[in-house]
């Protein structure tokens, strides 16, 4: 007589969904090969169309996904890969999963927890309707859990990144000597704000020459709408773990020695500088933050005479500090976070955010670079494109859509917290303690943009006055009732209130003129 439980186990068939940002080859799922398990990966229109994506972002995801599937198959894992143009592709996760479950006699459905609230809700709702058992697994990627930040700050009114950063370093013993930080100092941010010297030539970036013509051709055969440009025969971004590790290795060897010092610097025609550019690789999980941190610390340990500690700490803080912190804020404050608009801004993005056709050097360079490379470093995003959008009163939804679409590393959990939170202060101070706005003086201090610009950095009013100058004071004047009591910016209101009335009027009239003619700047 056949044991019913044995028969049940023999007939067990599991379908496991892998999302496009879950390309973690070291996940426990893949430690053993199980013939009863089938992995499904899919390219669907619901993902290409929910934002107006850069073509390099779409191609980057599809290339990395296909590479990952091709790595699993030789290891004897069963993989069902649905391409964008497959005849049987129903173009949504739910519809494709239903078709597979209905025709494949599966007895169990499993997935890894998505990093986006949108997909998390979608899969929860989908599973609630299933007639078979289901299970969700951690992605085994981050230093902290979704809930960890909320629990850490429970009962607190403010969420200081520095406090969370220190706690994560202690918990995971990163750059620690017992309970004390290595060197005795936690944060070296003050040493990491240098402008790039005029004659300094940065290290030329490592880029790849991936042939993605097939994917680009497939996209052209659809009505998927994209922005930006691409060299399909020489796609520069890593599309597999091997290339991601090579980019990490290049960074720690060639760029880390000067990363911290120049991490906030900007200069025309140098799109990479000393930045790692591994955020795409990490965000789709081809490499993990733990191995990134370990590799950087290892290099510093081997070359302490060449790599100053502040270079390393600045990098570690971006990975183990800001990245984990932003994810924690995301899961603590979503979905309400996505609709916050502290200043009640209503304007649309200027047309030139989609073309780069502006006379302002800093914005022209940052936007053109973004369109050409699907990349800009954090200060270009925060203090150039983000700064201007905030000063101009652009609706946070407009800003979110642009950042989410234009950057290859933009996934909502990390994009929206940085954009709507830190950059636009639309959260009213959850992420940042003050709005990150500046006049031309800061941009000139940290870049080489201003010298050859059509507008003059020193002029506040007049035909060639830098727009950042009058818009800066207009912003503070317009939002005095919301910002004047903020202790971090009280000094600016002291300066504003001491100005002559006629000077104030001139600045506000100049700002009004620029805002009314914003598409011609």
Coordinates of C-alpha atoms in Angstrom, one line a residue:
X1 CA 0.0 0.0 0.0
X2 CA 1.4 3.4 -1.0
X3 CA 1.8 5.9 1.9
X4 CA -0.4 9.0 1.2
X5 CA 2.2 11.4 2.6
X6 CA 5.0 9.9 0.5
X7 CA 2.8 10.3 -2.6
X8 CA 2.0 13.8 -1.6
X9 CA 5.7 14.7 -1.4
X10 CA 6.5 12.9 -4.7
X11 CA 3.8 15.1 -6.4
X12 CA 5.0 18.3 -4.9
X13 CA 5.8 21.0 -7.5
X14 CA 6.9 24.5 -6.5
X15 CA 6.9 27.6 -8.6
X16 CA 9.3 30.3 -7.4
X17 CA 9.2 33.9 -8.8
X18 CA 12.4 35.9 -9.2
X19 CA 12.0 39.6 -9.7
X20 CA 14.3 41.7 -11.8
X21 CA 16.1 43.1 -8.8
X22 CA 16.6 39.8 -7.0
X23 CA 19.6 38.4 -8.9
X24 CA 21.3 37.1 -5.9
X25 CA 23.2 33.9 -6.9
X26 CA 24.2 33.3 -3.2
X27 CA 20.6 33.1 -2.0
X28 CA 19.8 30.0 0.0
X29 CA 17.3 29.0 -2.7
X30 CA 20.1 28.1 -5.0
X31 CA 22.3 26.1 -2.6
X32 CA 20.6 22.8 -3.7
X33 CA 19.1 21.7 -6.9
X34 CA 15.5 20.4 -6.7
X35 CA 13.8 18.9 -9.7
X36 CA 10.4 19.8 -8.1
X37 CA 11.2 23.5 -8.1
X38 CA 10.8 25.8 -11.2
X39 CA 12.0 29.3 -11.2
X40 CA 10.2 31.9 -13.3
X41 CA 11.5 35.2 -14.4
X42 CA 9.6 37.6 -16.7
X43 CA 9.9 40.8 -18.6
X44 CA 6.5 42.4 -18.5
X45 CA 4.9 45.6 -19.7
X46 CA 3.6 46.5 -16.3
X47 CA 7.3 47.0 -15.3
X48 CA 8.4 48.8 -18.5
X49 CA 5.5 51.1 -18.4
X50 CA 4.9 52.2 -14.8
X51 CA 7.5 54.9 -15.3
X52 CA 9.1 56.6 -18.3
X53 CA 12.4 54.7 -18.0
X54 CA 15.8 55.5 -19.5
X55 CA 16.5 53.0 -22.3
X56 CA 19.7 52.0 -20.5
X57 CA 17.7 51.2 -17.4
X58 CA 15.3 48.9 -19.3
X59 CA 18.2 47.3 -21.2
X60 CA 20.3 47.0 -18.0
X61 CA 17.6 45.1 -16.1
X62 CA 16.7 42.8 -19.0
X63 CA 20.4 42.0 -19.7
X64 CA 21.1 41.3 -16.1
X65 CA 18.0 39.1 -15.8
X66 CA 18.8 37.1 -18.9
X67 CA 22.4 36.6 -17.7
X68 CA 21.2 35.4 -14.3
X69 CA 18.8 32.9 -15.9
X70 CA 21.6 31.7 -18.1
X71 CA 23.8 31.2 -15.1
X72 CA 21.1 29.1 -13.3
X73 CA 20.4 26.7 -16.1
X74 CA 23.9 25.1 -16.3
X75 CA 23.7 24.5 -12.6
X76 CA 20.7 22.2 -13.3
X77 CA 18.0 24.6 -11.9
X78 CA 14.7 24.6 -13.8
X79 CA 14.2 28.1 -15.2
X80 CA 11.2 29.4 -17.2
X81 CA 12.2 32.7 -18.6
X82 CA 9.5 34.8 -20.3
X83 CA 10.8 37.4 -22.8
X84 CA 9.0 40.6 -23.5
X85 CA 8.0 39.6 -26.9
X86 CA 7.1 36.0 -26.3
X87 CA 3.7 35.1 -27.7
X88 CA 2.6 33.5 -24.4
X89 CA 3.6 36.6 -22.4
X90 CA 0.4 38.1 -20.8
X91 CA 2.4 41.2 -19.8
X92 CA 1.7 41.2 -16.0
X93 CA 3.0 39.1 -13.1
X94 CA -0.5 38.0 -12.0
X95 CA -1.6 36.9 -15.5
X96 CA 1.6 35.0 -16.3
X97 CA 1.6 33.4 -12.8
X98 CA -2.0 32.3 -13.2
X99 CA -1.2 30.7 -16.6
X100 CA 1.8 28.9 -15.2
X101 CA 0.0 27.7 -12.0
X102 CA -3.1 26.6 -13.9
X103 CA -1.2 24.5 -16.5
X104 CA 1.8 23.3 -14.6
X105 CA 0.1 21.4 -11.8
X106 CA 2.1 23.3 -9.1
X107 CA 1.3 22.6 -5.5
X108 CA 3.2 25.6 -4.0
X109 CA 4.1 29.2 -4.9
X110 CA 7.0 31.0 -3.4
X111 CA 8.6 34.4 -3.8
X112 CA 11.2 36.7 -2.3
X113 CA 10.0 39.8 -0.5
X114 CA 10.0 42.7 -3.0
X115 CA 11.9 45.9 -2.1
X116 CA 9.1 48.0 -3.6
X117 CA 5.8 48.7 -1.7
X118 CA 3.9 48.5 -5.0
X119 CA 5.1 44.9 -5.8
X120 CA 4.9 43.9 -2.1
X121 CA 1.2 44.8 -2.1
X122 CA 0.6 43.2 -5.5
X123 CA 2.1 39.8 -4.5
X124 CA 0.3 39.8 -1.1
X125 CA -3.0 40.4 -2.8
X126 CA -2.2 37.8 -5.4
X127 CA -1.3 35.2 -2.8
X128 CA -4.5 35.9 -0.8
X129 CA -6.5 34.6 -3.8
X130 CA -4.5 31.4 -4.3
X131 CA -6.0 28.0 -3.6
X132 CA -2.5 26.5 -3.0
X133 CA 0.0 27.1 -0.2
X134 CA 2.4 30.0 -0.6
X135 CA 5.5 31.4 1.2
X136 CA 7.6 34.5 1.1
X137 CA 11.4 34.6 1.8
X138 CA 13.8 37.3 2.7
X139 CA 16.2 38.4 -0.1
X140 CA 19.2 37.8 2.2
X141 CA 20.8 41.0 0.9
X142 CA 20.6 43.9 3.4
X143 CA 22.4 44.6 6.7
X144 CA 19.0 45.4 8.3
X145 CA 15.4 44.1 8.1
X146 CA 12.5 46.1 6.8
X147 CA 11.3 46.8 10.4
X148 CA 14.6 47.4 12.1
X149 CA 14.8 51.2 11.7
X150 CA 11.2 51.6 12.9
X151 CA 12.0 49.6 16.0
X152 CA 15.3 51.4 16.6
X153 CA 13.6 54.8 16.6
X154 CA 10.4 53.7 18.3
X155 CA 9.0 56.5 20.4
X156 CA 11.4 59.0 18.9
X157 CA 10.3 62.1 17.0
X158 CA 13.3 62.3 14.8
X159 CA 15.2 59.7 12.8
X160 CA 18.8 60.6 12.7
X161 CA 20.8 58.7 10.1
X162 CA 24.0 59.0 12.2
X163 CA 22.4 57.1 15.1
X164 CA 21.2 54.3 12.9
X165 CA 24.6 54.2 11.1
X166 CA 26.5 53.7 14.3
X167 CA 24.0 51.0 15.5
X168 CA 24.4 49.0 12.3
X169 CA 28.2 49.3 12.5
X170 CA 28.2 48.0 16.1
X171 CA 25.7 45.2 15.3
X172 CA 27.8 44.0 12.3
X173 CA 31.2 44.9 13.8
X174 CA 32.2 47.1 10.8
X175 CA 35.2 49.4 11.4
X176 CA 35.0 48.7 15.1
X177 CA 37.5 48.0 17.9
X178 CA 35.3 46.5 20.6
X179 CA 32.5 49.0 21.3
X180 CA 34.5 51.9 19.9
X181 CA 34.9 53.0 16.2
X182 CA 38.2 52.4 14.6
X183 CA 40.4 55.5 15.1
X184 CA 37.9 56.7 17.8
X185 CA 35.9 58.9 15.4
X186 CA 32.6 57.8 13.8
X187 CA 32.2 60.2 10.9
X188 CA 34.7 61.9 8.6
X189 CA 32.2 63.9 6.5
X190 CA 34.0 67.1 7.3
X191 CA 37.1 65.8 5.4
X192 CA 35.1 64.8 2.4
X193 CA 34.1 68.1 0.8
X194 CA 36.9 69.1 -1.5
X195 CA 36.6 70.7 -4.9
X196 CA 38.5 69.0 -7.7
X197 CA 41.6 71.0 -8.5
X198 CA 41.5 72.7 -11.9
X199 CA 44.3 70.7 -13.5
X200 CA 43.4 67.4 -11.8
X201 CA 42.6 64.6 -14.2
X202 CA 40.5 61.9 -12.6
X203 CA 41.0 58.2 -13.2
X204 CA 39.3 57.1 -16.4
X205 CA 36.3 54.9 -15.5
X206 CA 36.1 51.2 -16.1
X207 CA 33.3 50.6 -18.6
X208 CA 32.1 47.4 -20.4
X209 CA 31.4 46.7 -24.0
X210 CA 28.3 44.5 -23.7
X211 CA 26.5 43.9 -27.0
X212 CA 22.8 44.5 -26.2
X213 CA 21.7 45.0 -29.8
X214 CA 19.2 42.1 -29.6
X215 CA 17.4 43.6 -26.6
X216 CA 17.3 47.1 -28.1
X217 CA 16.0 45.7 -31.4
X218 CA 13.2 43.9 -29.4
X219 CA 12.3 47.1 -27.6
X220 CA 12.1 48.9 -30.9
X221 CA 9.6 46.3 -32.1
X222 CA 7.2 47.4 -29.3
X223 CA 5.6 50.7 -28.3
X224 CA 7.6 50.8 -25.0
X225 CA 8.5 54.5 -24.5
X226 CA 11.9 55.3 -23.2
X227 CA 14.2 58.3 -22.7
X228 CA 17.9 58.8 -23.1
X229 CA 20.5 57.3 -25.5
X230 CA 22.3 54.0 -25.7
X231 CA 25.3 52.5 -27.6
X232 CA 23.8 49.1 -28.1
X233 CA 27.0 47.6 -29.3
X234 CA 29.0 48.9 -26.3
X235 CA 26.7 48.9 -23.3
X236 CA 28.8 50.2 -20.5
X237 CA 27.1 48.9 -17.4
X238 CA 27.8 45.5 -15.7
X239 CA 25.2 42.9 -16.6
X240 CA 26.4 40.0 -14.4
X241 CA 28.1 39.2 -11.2
X242 CA 31.5 38.8 -12.8
X243 CA 31.4 42.3 -14.3
X244 CA 30.0 43.7 -11.1
X245 CA 32.9 42.3 -9.1
X246 CA 35.3 43.6 -11.6
X247 CA 33.8 47.1 -11.2
X248 CA 34.1 46.8 -7.4
X249 CA 37.7 45.7 -7.7
X250 CA 38.5 48.6 -10.0
X251 CA 36.9 51.1 -7.6
X252 CA 38.8 49.9 -4.5
X253 CA 42.1 49.8 -6.4
X254 CA 41.9 52.9 -8.5
X255 CA 39.3 55.2 -7.0
X256 CA 39.0 54.6 -3.2
X257 CA 42.2 56.4 -2.4
X258 CA 40.5 59.7 -3.4
X259 CA 36.9 58.8 -3.2
X260 CA 36.1 60.5 0.1
X261 CA 37.9 63.7 -0.6
X262 CA 36.2 64.3 -3.9
X263 CA 32.9 62.5 -3.4
X264 CA 31.0 65.9 -3.5
X265 CA 33.0 67.5 -6.3
X266 CA 31.6 68.3 -9.7
X267 CA 33.3 69.2 -13.0
X268 CA 32.2 69.4 -16.6
X269 CA 32.8 66.4 -18.9
X270 CA 33.8 64.0 -16.1
X271 CA 30.8 61.8 -15.4
X272 CA 32.4 59.2 -13.2
X273 CA 35.2 60.9 -11.1
X274 CA 36.1 58.6 -8.2
X275 CA 32.6 57.2 -7.6
X276 CA 32.1 53.4 -7.5
X277 CA 29.1 53.3 -9.8
X278 CA 28.1 49.9 -8.3
X279 CA 24.6 51.0 -7.1
X280 CA 22.9 49.3 -10.1
X281 CA 24.8 46.0 -9.4
X282 CA 23.9 46.2 -5.7
X283 CA 20.3 47.3 -6.2
X284 CA 19.6 44.3 -8.5
X285 CA 21.6 42.2 -6.0
X286 CA 24.3 40.9 -8.3
X287 CA 26.7 41.8 -5.5
X288 CA 25.9 42.4 -1.8
X289 CA 26.6 45.3 0.5
X290 CA 28.4 43.0 2.9
X291 CA 30.9 41.9 0.2
X292 CA 31.3 45.5 -1.0
X293 CA 32.1 46.8 2.4
X294 CA 34.5 43.8 3.1
X295 CA 36.3 44.3 -0.1
X296 CA 36.8 48.1 0.6
X297 CA 38.0 47.4 4.1
X298 CA 40.4 44.7 2.9
X299 CA 42.0 47.1 0.3
X300 CA 42.4 49.8 3.0
X301 CA 43.9 47.3 5.3
X302 CA 46.5 46.3 2.7
X303 CA 47.3 49.9 1.7
X304 CA 46.9 52.1 4.8
X305 CA 49.9 54.1 3.6
X306 CA 48.1 55.0 0.4
X307 CA 44.4 55.1 1.5
X308 CA 43.5 57.5 4.3
X309 CA 40.8 56.4 6.6
X310 CA 38.4 59.2 5.7
X311 CA 38.3 57.9 2.1
X312 CA 37.1 54.5 3.4
X313 CA 34.7 55.8 6.1
X314 CA 32.9 58.0 3.6
X315 CA 32.3 55.0 1.3
X316 CA 31.2 52.7 4.2
X317 CA 28.8 55.4 5.4
X318 CA 27.1 55.6 2.0
X319 CA 26.6 51.8 1.9
X320 CA 25.9 50.9 5.5
X321 CA 24.6 54.3 6.5
X322 CA 22.5 56.0 3.9
X323 CA 21.5 53.0 1.9
X324 CA 20.2 51.0 4.9
X325 CA 18.7 54.1 6.5
X326 CA 16.7 55.1 3.4
X327 CA 15.3 51.6 3.0
X328 CA 14.2 51.6 6.7
X329 CA 12.5 55.0 6.2
X330 CA 10.8 53.6 3.1
X331 CA 9.2 50.7 4.9
X332 CA 8.4 52.7 8.0
X333 CA 6.6 55.5 6.1
X334 CA 5.1 54.0 3.0
X335 CA 2.6 54.3 1.4
X336 CA 1.9 57.8 2.9
X337 CA 5.4 59.0 2.1
X338 CA 4.7 58.9 -1.6
X339 CA 2.1 61.6 -1.4
X340 CA 3.9 64.0 1.0
X341 CA 4.1 67.6 -0.2
X342 CA 5.3 69.8 2.7
X343 CA 5.6 73.0 0.7
X344 CA 2.4 72.3 -1.4
X345 CA 4.5 72.7 -4.6
X346 CA 2.5 72.5 -7.8
X347 CA 4.7 73.4 -10.8
X348 CA 5.7 71.2 -13.7
X349 CA 9.3 70.3 -14.5
X350 CA 10.9 72.6 -17.1
X351 CA 11.0 71.1 -20.5
X352 CA 14.8 71.1 -20.6
X353 CA 14.9 68.4 -17.8
X354 CA 14.2 66.0 -20.7
X355 CA 16.7 67.5 -23.1
X356 CA 19.5 69.3 -21.2
X357 CA 18.9 72.4 -23.4
X358 CA 19.5 75.1 -20.9
X359 CA 22.0 78.0 -20.6
X360 CA 22.8 77.0 -17.0
X361 CA 26.1 75.1 -17.2
X362 CA 25.6 73.0 -14.1
X363 CA 22.1 71.8 -15.1
X364 CA 23.0 71.3 -18.7
X365 CA 26.0 69.1 -17.7
X366 CA 24.1 67.1 -15.0
X367 CA 21.0 66.5 -17.2
X368 CA 22.9 65.7 -20.4
X369 CA 25.1 63.3 -18.5
X370 CA 22.0 61.7 -17.0
X371 CA 20.5 61.3 -20.5
X372 CA 23.7 59.9 -21.9
X373 CA 24.8 57.6 -19.1
X374 CA 21.6 57.0 -17.0
X375 CA 23.8 58.2 -14.1
X376 CA 24.8 61.2 -12.0
X377 CA 26.4 61.1 -8.7
X378 CA 24.7 62.1 -5.4
X379 CA 25.7 65.7 -5.3
X380 CA 24.7 66.3 -8.9
X381 CA 21.3 64.8 -8.0
X382 CA 20.9 66.6 -4.7
X383 CA 22.5 70.0 -5.3
X384 CA 22.0 70.6 -9.0
X385 CA 18.9 69.0 -10.4
X386 CA 17.2 68.5 -7.1
X387 CA 18.2 71.9 -5.7
X388 CA 16.8 73.7 -8.8
X389 CA 13.5 71.7 -8.7
X390 CA 13.0 72.6 -5.0
X391 CA 13.8 76.3 -5.6
X392 CA 11.4 76.4 -8.6
X393 CA 8.5 74.9 -6.6
X394 CA 8.2 71.7 -8.8
X395 CA 5.5 69.2 -7.6
X396 CA 7.3 66.3 -5.9
X397 CA 5.4 63.8 -8.1
X398 CA 7.1 65.4 -11.1
X399 CA 10.5 65.2 -9.5
X400 CA 10.0 61.6 -8.4
X401 CA 8.9 60.5 -11.9
X402 CA 12.0 62.1 -13.4
X403 CA 14.5 60.5 -11.0
X404 CA 12.8 57.1 -11.0
X405 CA 12.9 57.1 -14.8
X406 CA 16.2 58.6 -15.7
X407 CA 18.7 56.7 -13.5
X408 CA 19.7 53.0 -14.0
X409 CA 20.0 52.5 -10.3
X410 CA 16.6 54.0 -9.4
X411 CA 14.2 51.6 -7.6
X412 CA 11.5 53.2 -5.6
X413 CA 12.7 52.2 -2.2
X414 CA 15.9 54.1 -2.6
X415 CA 14.8 56.8 -5.1
X416 CA 11.7 58.2 -3.4
X417 CA 13.3 58.6 0.0
X418 CA 16.3 60.4 -1.5
X419 CA 14.1 62.5 -3.8
X420 CA 10.9 63.4 -2.0
X421 CA 12.7 63.2 1.3
X422 CA 16.2 64.5 1.3
X423 CA 16.2 66.4 -2.0
X424 CA 12.7 68.0 -2.0
X425 CA 12.1 68.2 1.7
X426 CA 8.5 67.2 0.8
X427 CA 8.4 65.0 3.9
X428 CA 8.8 68.1 6.1
X429 CA 12.0 66.8 7.8
X430 CA 11.7 63.0 8.2
X431 CA 14.9 62.3 6.3
X432 CA 16.7 65.7 6.4
X433 CA 16.9 68.3 9.1
X434 CA 16.7 71.1 6.6
X435 CA 16.0 71.7 2.9
X436 CA 19.1 71.2 0.7
X437 CA 19.0 74.4 -1.3
X438 CA 21.8 76.7 -2.3
X439 CA 22.7 79.8 -4.3
X440 CA 25.4 79.9 -6.9
X441 CA 28.1 80.2 -4.2
X442 CA 27.9 76.6 -3.1
X443 CA 27.8 75.3 -6.7
X444 CA 30.9 77.3 -7.5
X445 CA 32.6 76.1 -4.3
X446 CA 32.1 72.5 -5.3
X447 CA 32.4 72.6 -9.1
X448 CA 34.0 74.1 -12.1
X449 CA 30.7 74.9 -13.8
X450 CA 30.3 78.6 -13.1
X451 CA 33.4 80.1 -14.8
X452 CA 32.2 79.6 -18.4
X453 CA 28.5 79.8 -17.7
X454 CA 26.2 82.2 -19.7
X455 CA 24.9 83.4 -16.3
X456 CA 27.2 85.2 -13.8
X457 CA 27.5 83.6 -10.4
X458 CA 28.1 86.9 -8.6
X459 CA 25.0 88.6 -10.0
X460 CA 21.7 88.4 -8.1
X461 CA 19.6 90.5 -10.5
X462 CA 19.9 91.5 -14.1
X463 CA 19.8 89.8 -17.5
X464 CA 22.7 87.4 -16.7
X465 CA 22.2 86.9 -13.0
X466 CA 22.5 83.3 -12.0
X467 CA 18.9 82.0 -11.5
X468 CA 20.0 80.1 -8.4
X469 CA 20.6 83.4 -6.5
X470 CA 17.2 85.0 -6.7
X471 CA 15.3 81.7 -6.6
X472 CA 17.2 80.9 -3.4
X473 CA 16.0 84.0 -1.5
X474 CA 12.5 83.7 -3.1
X475 CA 12.3 80.2 -1.7
X476 CA 13.1 81.3 1.8
X477 CA 10.8 84.3 1.6
X478 CA 7.9 82.2 0.3
X479 CA 8.3 79.5 3.0
X480 CA 9.2 81.7 6.0
X481 CA 6.2 80.5 8.0
X482 CA 7.3 76.9 7.6
X483 CA 11.1 77.3 8.0
X484 CA 11.9 80.3 10.1
X485 CA 12.0 78.3 13.4
X486 CA 14.3 75.7 12.0
X487 CA 17.5 76.1 14.0
X488 CA 19.7 75.0 11.1
X489 CA 18.6 77.8 8.8
X490 CA 17.8 80.6 11.2
X491 CA 21.0 82.4 10.1
X492 CA 19.6 82.7 6.5
X493 CA 16.5 84.5 7.8
X494 CA 18.7 86.9 9.8
X495 CA 20.5 87.8 6.6
X496 CA 17.2 88.1 4.7
X497 CA 15.6 90.3 7.3
X498 CA 18.6 92.7 7.4
X499 CA 18.5 93.3 3.6
X500 CA 17.2 96.7 2.4
X501 CA 13.5 96.5 1.3
X502 CA 14.4 97.6 -2.2
X503 CA 16.9 94.8 -2.5
X504 CA 14.4 92.3 -1.4
X505 CA 11.9 93.5 -4.0
X506 CA 14.5 93.3 -6.7
X507 CA 15.4 89.7 -5.8
X508 CA 11.8 88.6 -5.7
X509 CA 11.0 90.3 -9.0
X510 CA 14.0 88.7 -10.6
X511 CA 12.8 85.3 -9.3
X512 CA 9.3 85.9 -10.5
X513 CA 10.6 86.7 -14.0
X514 CA 12.7 83.5 -14.1
X515 CA 9.9 81.3 -12.9
X516 CA 7.5 82.7 -15.5
X517 CA 10.1 82.1 -18.2
X518 CA 11.5 78.9 -16.8
X519 CA 11.5 77.0 -20.1
X520 CA 13.8 79.6 -21.6
X521 CA 16.5 79.7 -18.9

